[in-house]
mmCIF file of C-alpha atoms in Angstrom:
data_model
loop_
_atom_site.group_PDB
_atom_site.id
_atom_site.type_symbol
_atom_site.label_atom_id
_atom_site.label_comp_id
_atom_site.label_asym_id
_atom_site.label_seq_id
_atom_site.Cartn_x
_atom_site.Cartn_y
_atom_site.Cartn_z
ATOM 1 C CA MET A 22 -56.696 -11.360 19.923
ATOM 2 C CA ASP A 23 -54.976 -10.814 23.244
ATOM 3 C CA LYS A 24 -53.908 -14.461 23.358
ATOM 4 C CA GLN A 25 -52.353 -14.213 19.879
ATOM 5 C CA GLN A 26 -50.400 -11.116 20.890
ATOM 6 C CA THR A 27 -49.111 -12.777 24.026
ATOM 7 C CA MET A 28 -48.067 -15.819 21.966
ATOM 8 C CA VAL A 29 -46.155 -13.594 19.529
ATOM 9 C CA ILE A 30 -44.456 -11.805 22.426
ATOM 10 C CA LYS A 31 -43.462 -15.138 23.930
ATOM 11 C CA LYS A 32 -42.006 -16.267 20.621
ATOM 12 C CA LYS A 33 -39.923 -13.106 20.371
ATOM 13 C CA LYS A 34 -38.338 -13.617 23.769
ATOM 14 C CA VAL A 35 -34.633 -14.364 23.639
ATOM 15 C CA THR A 36 -33.717 -17.842 24.742
ATOM 16 C CA ALA A 37 -30.838 -18.699 27.024
ATOM 17 C CA ARG A 38 -29.050 -20.391 24.117
ATOM 18 C CA GLN A 39 -29.235 -17.214 22.039
ATOM 19 C CA LYS A 40 -27.843 -15.174 24.909
ATOM 20 C CA LYS A 41 -24.908 -17.593 25.218
ATOM 21 C CA ASP A 42 -24.267 -17.336 21.468
ATOM 22 C CA TRP A 43 -24.270 -13.539 21.676
ATOM 23 C CA VAL A 44 -21.865 -13.562 24.612
ATOM 24 C CA ALA A 45 -19.586 -16.006 22.802
ATOM 25 C CA GLY A 46 -19.680 -13.822 19.677
ATOM 26 C CA TYR A 47 -18.765 -10.655 21.590
ATOM 27 C CA VAL A 48 -15.961 -12.479 23.405
ATOM 28 C CA LEU A 49 -14.527 -13.729 20.098
ATOM 29 C CA ILE A 50 -14.536 -10.308 18.413
ATOM 30 C CA ALA A 51 -13.323 -8.478 21.534
ATOM 31 C CA PRO A 52 -9.547 -8.979 20.894
ATOM 32 C CA VAL A 53 -9.805 -7.653 17.336
ATOM 33 C CA THR A 54 -12.031 -4.773 18.423
ATOM 34 C CA LEU A 55 -9.668 -3.808 21.235
ATOM 35 C CA GLY A 56 -6.720 -4.064 18.856
ATOM 36 C CA LEU A 57 -8.394 -1.740 16.373
ATOM 37 C CA LEU A 58 -9.272 0.743 19.102
ATOM 38 C CA VAL A 59 -5.817 0.758 20.714
ATOM 39 C CA PHE A 60 -3.581 0.557 17.638
ATOM 40 C CA TYR A 61 -5.647 2.250 14.892
ATOM 41 C CA ILE A 62 -8.653 4.328 15.964
ATOM 42 C CA TRP A 63 -7.232 6.017 19.073
ATOM 43 C CA PRO A 64 -3.843 6.866 17.436
ATOM 44 C CA PHE A 65 -5.698 8.405 14.477
ATOM 45 C CA ILE A 66 -7.861 10.532 16.798
ATOM 46 C CA GLN A 67 -4.785 11.572 18.781
ATOM 47 C CA ASN A 68 -2.866 12.365 15.610
ATOM 48 C CA PHE A 69 -5.762 14.454 14.291
ATOM 49 C CA TRP A 70 -5.802 16.439 17.557
ATOM 50 C CA PHE A 71 -2.006 16.890 17.428
ATOM 51 C CA SER A 72 -2.302 18.465 13.975
ATOM 52 C CA PHE A 73 -4.034 21.472 15.589
ATOM 53 C CA ASN A 74 -1.411 21.795 18.315
ATOM 54 C CA ASP A 75 2.218 22.609 18.905
ATOM 55 C CA VAL A 76 3.494 19.365 20.467
ATOM 56 C CA ASN A 77 6.872 19.088 22.195
ATOM 57 C CA LYS A 78 8.977 15.967 22.735
ATOM 58 C CA PHE A 79 7.037 15.080 25.898
ATOM 59 C CA ASN A 80 3.659 15.242 24.064
ATOM 60 C CA VAL A 81 2.681 18.429 25.882
ATOM 61 C CA THR A 82 0.245 20.199 23.568
ATOM 62 C CA HIS A 83 -0.434 23.875 22.971
ATOM 63 C CA PHE A 84 -3.464 24.605 20.780
ATOM 64 C CA ILE A 85 -2.585 26.747 17.746
ATOM 65 C CA GLY A 86 -5.591 26.115 15.488
ATOM 66 C CA PHE A 87 -4.882 25.863 11.769
ATOM 67 C CA ASP A 88 -1.323 27.249 11.940
ATOM 68 C CA ASN A 89 0.240 23.890 11.066
ATOM 69 C CA TYR A 90 -1.974 23.571 7.987
ATOM 70 C CA LYS A 91 -1.232 27.162 6.934
ATOM 71 C CA GLN A 92 2.483 26.466 7.196
ATOM 72 C CA LEU A 93 2.023 23.198 5.319
ATOM 73 C CA MET A 94 0.264 24.885 2.391
ATOM 74 C CA GLY A 95 3.190 27.247 1.876
ATOM 75 C CA ASP A 96 5.966 24.706 2.457
ATOM 76 C CA LYS A 97 7.705 23.952 -0.855
ATOM 77 C CA GLU A 98 9.397 20.884 0.640
ATOM 78 C CA VAL A 99 6.016 19.281 1.320
ATOM 79 C CA TRP A 100 4.907 19.660 -2.274
ATOM 80 C CA SER A 101 8.245 18.518 -3.692
ATOM 81 C CA THR A 102 8.022 15.344 -1.607
ATOM 82 C CA PHE A 103 4.432 14.868 -2.766
ATOM 83 C CA LEU A 104 5.674 15.154 -6.344
ATOM 84 C CA ASN A 105 8.336 12.503 -5.695
ATOM 85 C CA THR A 106 5.700 10.253 -4.132
ATOM 86 C CA LEU A 107 3.362 10.802 -7.067
ATOM 87 C CA LYS A 108 6.147 9.882 -9.501
ATOM 88 C CA TYR A 109 6.717 6.696 -7.544
ATOM 89 C CA VAL A 110 3.009 5.789 -7.647
ATOM 90 C CA VAL A 111 2.533 6.644 -11.339
ATOM 91 C CA PHE A 112 5.565 4.549 -12.310
ATOM 92 C CA THR A 113 5.245 1.517 -10.051
ATOM 93 C CA VAL A 114 1.477 0.900 -10.016
ATOM 94 C CA PRO A 115 0.739 0.429 -13.760
ATOM 95 C CA ILE A 116 4.030 -1.317 -14.534
ATOM 96 C CA GLY A 117 3.729 -3.516 -11.454
ATOM 97 C CA LEU A 118 0.150 -4.410 -12.351
ATOM 98 C CA PHE A 119 1.145 -5.302 -15.922
ATOM 99 C CA LEU A 120 4.053 -7.478 -14.778
ATOM 100 C CA SER A 121 1.919 -9.168 -12.123
ATOM 101 C CA ILE A 122 -0.775 -10.073 -14.659
ATOM 102 C CA CYS A 123 1.808 -11.425 -17.131
ATOM 103 C CA ILE A 124 3.586 -13.539 -14.505
ATOM 104 C CA ALA A 125 0.298 -14.804 -13.065
ATOM 105 C CA ALA A 126 -0.859 -15.824 -16.561
ATOM 106 C CA LEU A 127 2.396 -17.687 -17.184
ATOM 107 C CA LEU A 128 2.253 -19.481 -13.832
ATOM 108 C CA ASN A 129 -1.381 -20.347 -14.431
ATOM 109 C CA ALA A 130 -0.362 -22.319 -17.518
ATOM 110 C CA LYS A 131 0.437 -26.017 -17.366
ATOM 111 C CA ILE A 132 4.235 -25.970 -17.159
ATOM 112 C CA ARG A 133 6.712 -27.940 -15.089
ATOM 113 C CA GLY A 134 7.891 -26.538 -11.777
ATOM 114 C CA THR A 135 5.106 -23.987 -11.302
ATOM 115 C CA SER A 136 5.238 -24.345 -7.504
ATOM 116 C CA ILE A 137 8.957 -23.546 -7.518
ATOM 117 C CA TYR A 138 8.475 -20.479 -9.709
ATOM 118 C CA ARG A 139 5.601 -19.248 -7.534
ATOM 119 C CA THR A 140 7.786 -19.542 -4.445
ATOM 120 C CA LEU A 141 10.685 -17.717 -6.099
ATOM 121 C CA TYR A 142 8.477 -14.852 -7.260
ATOM 122 C CA PHE A 143 6.750 -14.561 -3.886
ATOM 123 C CA LEU A 144 9.921 -14.629 -1.739
ATOM 124 C CA PRO A 145 10.718 -10.884 -2.139
ATOM 125 C CA SER A 146 7.283 -10.039 -0.718
ATOM 126 C CA VAL A 147 7.904 -11.887 2.553
ATOM 127 C CA THR A 148 11.503 -10.704 2.957
ATOM 128 C CA MET A 149 12.162 -7.771 5.302
ATOM 129 C CA ALA A 150 12.171 -4.505 3.380
ATOM 130 C CA ALA A 151 15.250 -3.260 5.249
ATOM 131 C CA ALA A 152 17.245 -6.358 4.299
ATOM 132 C CA VAL A 153 16.132 -6.116 0.667
ATOM 133 C CA ALA A 154 17.057 -2.429 0.528
ATOM 134 C CA MET A 155 20.528 -3.110 1.940
ATOM 135 C CA VAL A 156 21.194 -5.837 -0.628
ATOM 136 C CA TRP A 157 20.104 -3.665 -3.550
ATOM 137 C CA LYS A 158 22.045 -0.729 -2.141
ATOM 138 C CA TRP A 159 25.158 -2.896 -2.302
ATOM 139 C CA VAL A 160 24.324 -3.981 -5.860
ATOM 140 C CA PHE A 161 24.041 -0.351 -7.044
ATOM 141 C CA ASN A 162 26.972 0.972 -4.983
ATOM 142 C CA GLU A 163 29.138 3.290 -7.068
ATOM 143 C CA LYS A 164 32.511 2.001 -5.866
ATOM 144 C CA MET A 165 31.956 -1.605 -4.771
ATOM 145 C CA GLY A 166 28.634 -2.510 -6.381
ATOM 146 C CA ILE A 167 28.233 -5.654 -8.454
ATOM 147 C CA LEU A 168 26.629 -3.776 -11.344
ATOM 148 C CA ASN A 169 29.386 -1.171 -11.562
ATOM 149 C CA SER A 170 32.030 -3.887 -11.249
ATOM 150 C CA VAL A 171 30.548 -5.593 -14.323
ATOM 151 C CA ILE A 172 30.400 -2.282 -16.198
ATOM 152 C CA ALA A 173 34.008 -1.477 -15.274
ATOM 153 C CA GLY A 174 35.070 -4.994 -16.287
ATOM 154 C CA LEU A 175 33.564 -4.397 -19.718
ATOM 155 C CA GLY A 176 35.520 -1.165 -20.085
ATOM 156 C CA GLY A 177 32.768 1.277 -19.087
ATOM 157 C CA GLU A 178 32.694 3.989 -16.435
ATOM 158 C CA ARG A 179 31.172 3.484 -13.018
ATOM 159 C CA VAL A 180 27.759 5.104 -12.544
ATOM 160 C CA GLY A 181 26.474 6.719 -9.360
ATOM 161 C CA TRP A 182 23.096 5.036 -9.530
ATOM 162 C CA LEU A 183 22.015 6.116 -6.044
ATOM 163 C CA THR A 184 23.923 9.404 -5.841
ATOM 164 C CA ASN A 185 22.729 10.927 -9.097
ATOM 165 C CA PRO A 186 19.439 12.850 -8.584
ATOM 166 C CA LYS A 187 18.347 11.845 -12.097
ATOM 167 C CA THR A 188 18.644 8.085 -11.512
ATOM 168 C CA ALA A 189 18.246 7.555 -7.739
ATOM 169 C CA LEU A 190 14.425 7.652 -7.648
ATOM 170 C CA PHE A 191 14.261 5.395 -10.697
ATOM 171 C CA ILE A 192 16.445 2.794 -8.943
ATOM 172 C CA VAL A 193 14.226 2.956 -5.847
ATOM 173 C CA MET A 194 11.191 2.391 -8.087
ATOM 174 C CA LEU A 195 12.806 -0.732 -9.581
ATOM 175 C CA VAL A 196 13.425 -2.150 -6.112
ATOM 176 C CA GLY A 197 9.844 -1.340 -5.106
ATOM 177 C CA LEU A 198 8.581 -3.178 -8.184
ATOM 178 C CA TRP A 199 10.769 -6.182 -7.427
ATOM 179 C CA MET A 200 9.299 -6.394 -3.918
ATOM 180 C CA SER A 201 5.614 -5.907 -4.814
ATOM 181 C CA VAL A 202 5.144 -7.926 -8.003
ATOM 182 C CA GLY A 203 5.239 -11.308 -6.238
ATOM 183 C CA TYR A 204 2.480 -10.443 -3.752
ATOM 184 C CA ASN A 205 0.223 -8.998 -6.446
ATOM 185 C CA MET A 206 0.934 -11.995 -8.656
ATOM 186 C CA ILE A 207 -0.385 -14.388 -5.979
ATOM 187 C CA ILE A 208 -3.657 -12.447 -5.706
ATOM 188 C CA LEU A 209 -4.141 -12.307 -9.473
ATOM 189 C CA LEU A 210 -3.215 -15.972 -9.838
ATOM 190 C CA ALA A 211 -5.873 -16.892 -7.283
ATOM 191 C CA GLY A 212 -8.375 -14.826 -9.278
ATOM 192 C CA MET A 213 -7.438 -16.608 -12.497
ATOM 193 C CA GLN A 214 -7.795 -20.025 -10.919
ATOM 194 C CA GLY A 215 -11.266 -19.062 -9.705
ATOM 195 C CA ILE A 216 -12.528 -18.552 -13.262
ATOM 196 C CA PRO A 217 -14.631 -21.574 -14.360
ATOM 197 C CA LYS A 218 -12.943 -23.648 -17.070
ATOM 198 C CA THR A 219 -16.251 -24.082 -18.867
ATOM 199 C CA TYR A 220 -15.901 -20.549 -20.263
ATOM 200 C CA TYR A 221 -12.605 -21.454 -21.919
ATOM 201 C CA GLU A 222 -14.000 -24.734 -23.223
ATOM 202 C CA ALA A 223 -16.972 -22.964 -24.796
ATOM 203 C CA ALA A 224 -14.697 -20.314 -26.300
ATOM 204 C CA SER A 225 -12.359 -22.915 -27.794
ATOM 205 C CA ILE A 226 -15.337 -24.692 -29.351
ATOM 206 C CA ASP A 227 -16.326 -21.387 -30.963
ATOM 207 C CA GLY A 228 -12.818 -21.106 -32.395
ATOM 208 C CA ALA A 229 -11.316 -18.525 -30.037
ATOM 209 C CA GLY A 230 -7.554 -18.758 -29.641
ATOM 210 C CA GLY A 231 -5.510 -18.390 -26.475
ATOM 211 C CA LEU A 232 -4.944 -14.652 -26.926
ATOM 212 C CA ALA A 233 -8.625 -13.992 -27.584
ATOM 213 C CA GLN A 234 -9.599 -16.054 -24.534
ATOM 214 C CA PHE A 235 -7.174 -14.075 -22.388
ATOM 215 C CA PHE A 236 -8.577 -10.667 -23.367
ATOM 216 C CA LYS A 237 -12.242 -11.690 -23.694
ATOM 217 C CA ILE A 238 -12.539 -14.040 -20.693
ATOM 218 C CA THR A 239 -9.587 -13.802 -18.311
ATOM 219 C CA ILE A 240 -9.177 -10.028 -18.111
ATOM 220 C CA PRO A 241 -12.925 -9.165 -17.744
ATOM 221 C CA LEU A 242 -13.473 -11.831 -15.059
ATOM 222 C CA LEU A 243 -10.228 -10.835 -13.339
ATOM 223 C CA THR A 244 -11.229 -7.171 -12.939
ATOM 224 C CA PRO A 245 -12.266 -7.531 -9.228
ATOM 225 C CA SER A 246 -8.784 -8.832 -8.400
ATOM 226 C CA ILE A 247 -7.176 -6.171 -10.605
ATOM 227 C CA PHE A 248 -9.184 -3.492 -8.812
ATOM 228 C CA PHE A 249 -8.085 -4.781 -5.402
ATOM 229 C CA VAL A 250 -4.432 -4.903 -6.460
ATOM 230 C CA MET A 251 -4.681 -1.391 -7.895
ATOM 231 C CA ILE A 252 -6.199 0.024 -4.699
ATOM 232 C CA THR A 253 -3.637 -1.596 -2.388
ATOM 233 C CA SER A 254 -0.720 -0.706 -4.683
ATOM 234 C CA ILE A 255 -1.664 2.973 -4.788
ATOM 235 C CA ILE A 256 -2.082 3.102 -1.000
ATOM 236 C CA SER A 257 1.268 1.395 -0.386
ATOM 237 C CA GLY A 258 2.863 3.654 -3.011
ATOM 238 C CA PHE A 259 1.760 6.787 -1.165
ATOM 239 C CA GLN A 260 3.107 5.269 2.063
ATOM 240 C CA VAL A 261 6.511 4.171 0.715
ATOM 241 C CA PHE A 262 9.208 4.774 3.292
ATOM 242 C CA ASP A 263 11.462 1.908 4.358
ATOM 243 C CA VAL A 264 13.107 1.184 0.982
ATOM 244 C CA VAL A 265 13.910 4.845 0.314
ATOM 245 C CA TYR A 266 15.030 5.423 3.895
ATOM 246 C CA MET A 267 17.511 2.532 3.796
ATOM 247 C CA MET A 268 18.855 3.094 0.288
ATOM 248 C CA VAL A 269 19.272 6.892 0.268
ATOM 249 C CA LEU A 270 20.918 8.475 3.319
ATOM 250 C CA LYS A 271 20.577 12.123 4.343
ATOM 251 C CA SER A 272 24.156 12.839 3.247
ATOM 252 C CA ASN A 273 23.344 11.567 -0.248
ATOM 253 C CA PRO A 274 23.279 14.304 -2.938
ATOM 254 C CA ALA A 275 20.105 12.698 -4.330
ATOM 255 C CA TYR A 276 18.249 12.810 -1.015
ATOM 256 C CA GLU A 277 15.923 15.678 -1.951
ATOM 257 C CA SER A 278 14.997 14.111 -5.289
ATOM 258 C CA THR A 279 14.048 10.804 -3.624
ATOM 259 C CA GLN A 280 12.488 12.013 -0.365
ATOM 260 C CA THR A 281 8.861 10.908 -0.103
ATOM 261 C CA VAL A 282 6.140 12.585 1.920
ATOM 262 C CA VAL A 283 6.230 9.854 4.586
ATOM 263 C CA MET A 284 9.978 10.386 4.941
ATOM 264 C CA LEU A 285 9.311 14.086 5.478
ATOM 265 C CA PHE A 286 6.734 13.178 8.132
ATOM 266 C CA TYR A 287 9.294 10.957 9.884
ATOM 267 C CA ARG A 288 11.983 13.627 9.783
ATOM 268 C CA GLN A 289 9.694 16.365 11.113
ATOM 269 C CA ALA A 290 8.381 14.150 13.932
ATOM 270 C CA PHE A 291 11.497 12.311 15.116
ATOM 271 C CA ASP A 292 14.501 14.296 13.871
ATOM 272 C CA TYR A 293 13.233 17.818 14.514
ATOM 273 C CA GLY A 294 10.576 17.076 17.145
ATOM 274 C CA TYR A 295 7.806 19.002 15.357
ATOM 275 C CA LYS A 296 5.122 16.443 16.092
ATOM 276 C CA GLY A 297 2.191 18.786 15.511
ATOM 277 C CA TYR A 298 3.454 19.759 12.066
ATOM 278 C CA ALA A 299 4.226 16.108 11.266
ATOM 279 C CA ALA A 300 0.681 15.189 12.302
ATOM 280 C CA ALA A 301 -0.673 17.758 9.827
ATOM 281 C CA ILE A 302 1.463 16.176 7.078
ATOM 282 C CA SER A 303 0.076 12.730 7.918
ATOM 283 C CA ILE A 304 -3.488 14.066 7.739
ATOM 284 C CA LEU A 305 -2.678 15.490 4.304
ATOM 285 C CA ILE A 306 -1.445 12.039 3.220
ATOM 286 C CA PHE A 307 -4.652 10.489 4.564
ATOM 287 C CA ILE A 308 -6.816 12.994 2.644
ATOM 288 C CA ALA A 309 -4.887 12.394 -0.581
ATOM 289 C CA ILE A 310 -5.286 8.612 -0.287
ATOM 290 C CA MET A 311 -8.983 8.971 0.543
ATOM 291 C CA ILE A 312 -9.622 11.184 -2.503
ATOM 292 C CA VAL A 313 -7.840 8.786 -4.857
ATOM 293 C CA THR A 314 -9.666 5.791 -3.330
ATOM 294 C CA ILE A 315 -13.075 7.481 -3.642
ATOM 295 C CA PHE A 316 -12.452 8.246 -7.320
ATOM 296 C CA GLN A 317 -11.429 4.636 -7.872
ATOM 297 C CA LEU A 318 -14.540 3.325 -6.115
ATOM 298 C CA ILE A 319 -16.717 5.547 -8.303
ATOM 299 C CA GLY A 320 -14.884 4.650 -11.507
ATOM 300 C CA GLN A 321 -14.800 0.897 -10.865
ATOM 301 C CA LYS A 322 -18.542 0.664 -11.530
ATOM 302 C CA LYS A 323 -17.818 1.156 -15.243
ATOM 303 C CA TRP A 324 -15.129 -1.485 -15.740
ATOM 304 C CA VAL A 325 -15.182 -4.005 -12.862
ATOM 305 C CA ASN A 326 -17.342 -7.076 -13.509
ATOM 306 C CA TYR A 327 -18.674 -8.790 -10.368
#
């Protein structure tokens, strides 16, 4: 019995080759791990600590407890920016998802020049957001914009697309859609191409048409990709900043109606120097995104087919 135990112990000993493999594995994941610690985990911990402090421009902290959160709860500007952000998310996510699915389905069909169309639709996603915002800002300019020039040429009156509080946020939403649809389309197209063709062949033998195949085969088997696109779109919607920041300046009459919660965070931190209060706003954004994501993860069990 003792000999058997000693044999088992000997077998469980780690070999030199295994040790080398472990060392190689740790060395390979070290850069990513260090990057996560330096650029993600530590800044989050520091930001969380700042939210309980009064922080000056030199990052000197003075602990004030929950005062920043108490001020945040009673700040009407915070909740108005949250409302603007929520409008952006509610408008862009479902419409963007619908357009992405439609374009992906069209590009998945056997038509000429599909590679060219895929490139054209994907280009806005890889273009710098600041450059895109500046181009669209010029298009919708009230005095020199291309759109207003066409309207004036047809005998109409020029419209202040980006200066009218009723239309400015809507224009920003359109630009956000234009930038995000191409990226989401690529993900959904990859999901469609991963569906086995045998399902469609069997359905066509049973007499199912193209529309029936799309809703009975494509959409159910595409739900994992749809779920991923929905999650990422909602997160990016809550974090929208660059497009709004470049298209709507502080002197714009429509600034308050288009200001998002991330823009408020930026202004509090870098314009006013209230870094502790800005940190509390960022924690509120994080909590809101986490709550929405948790509800989505719970709800996806009922409609996502893996």
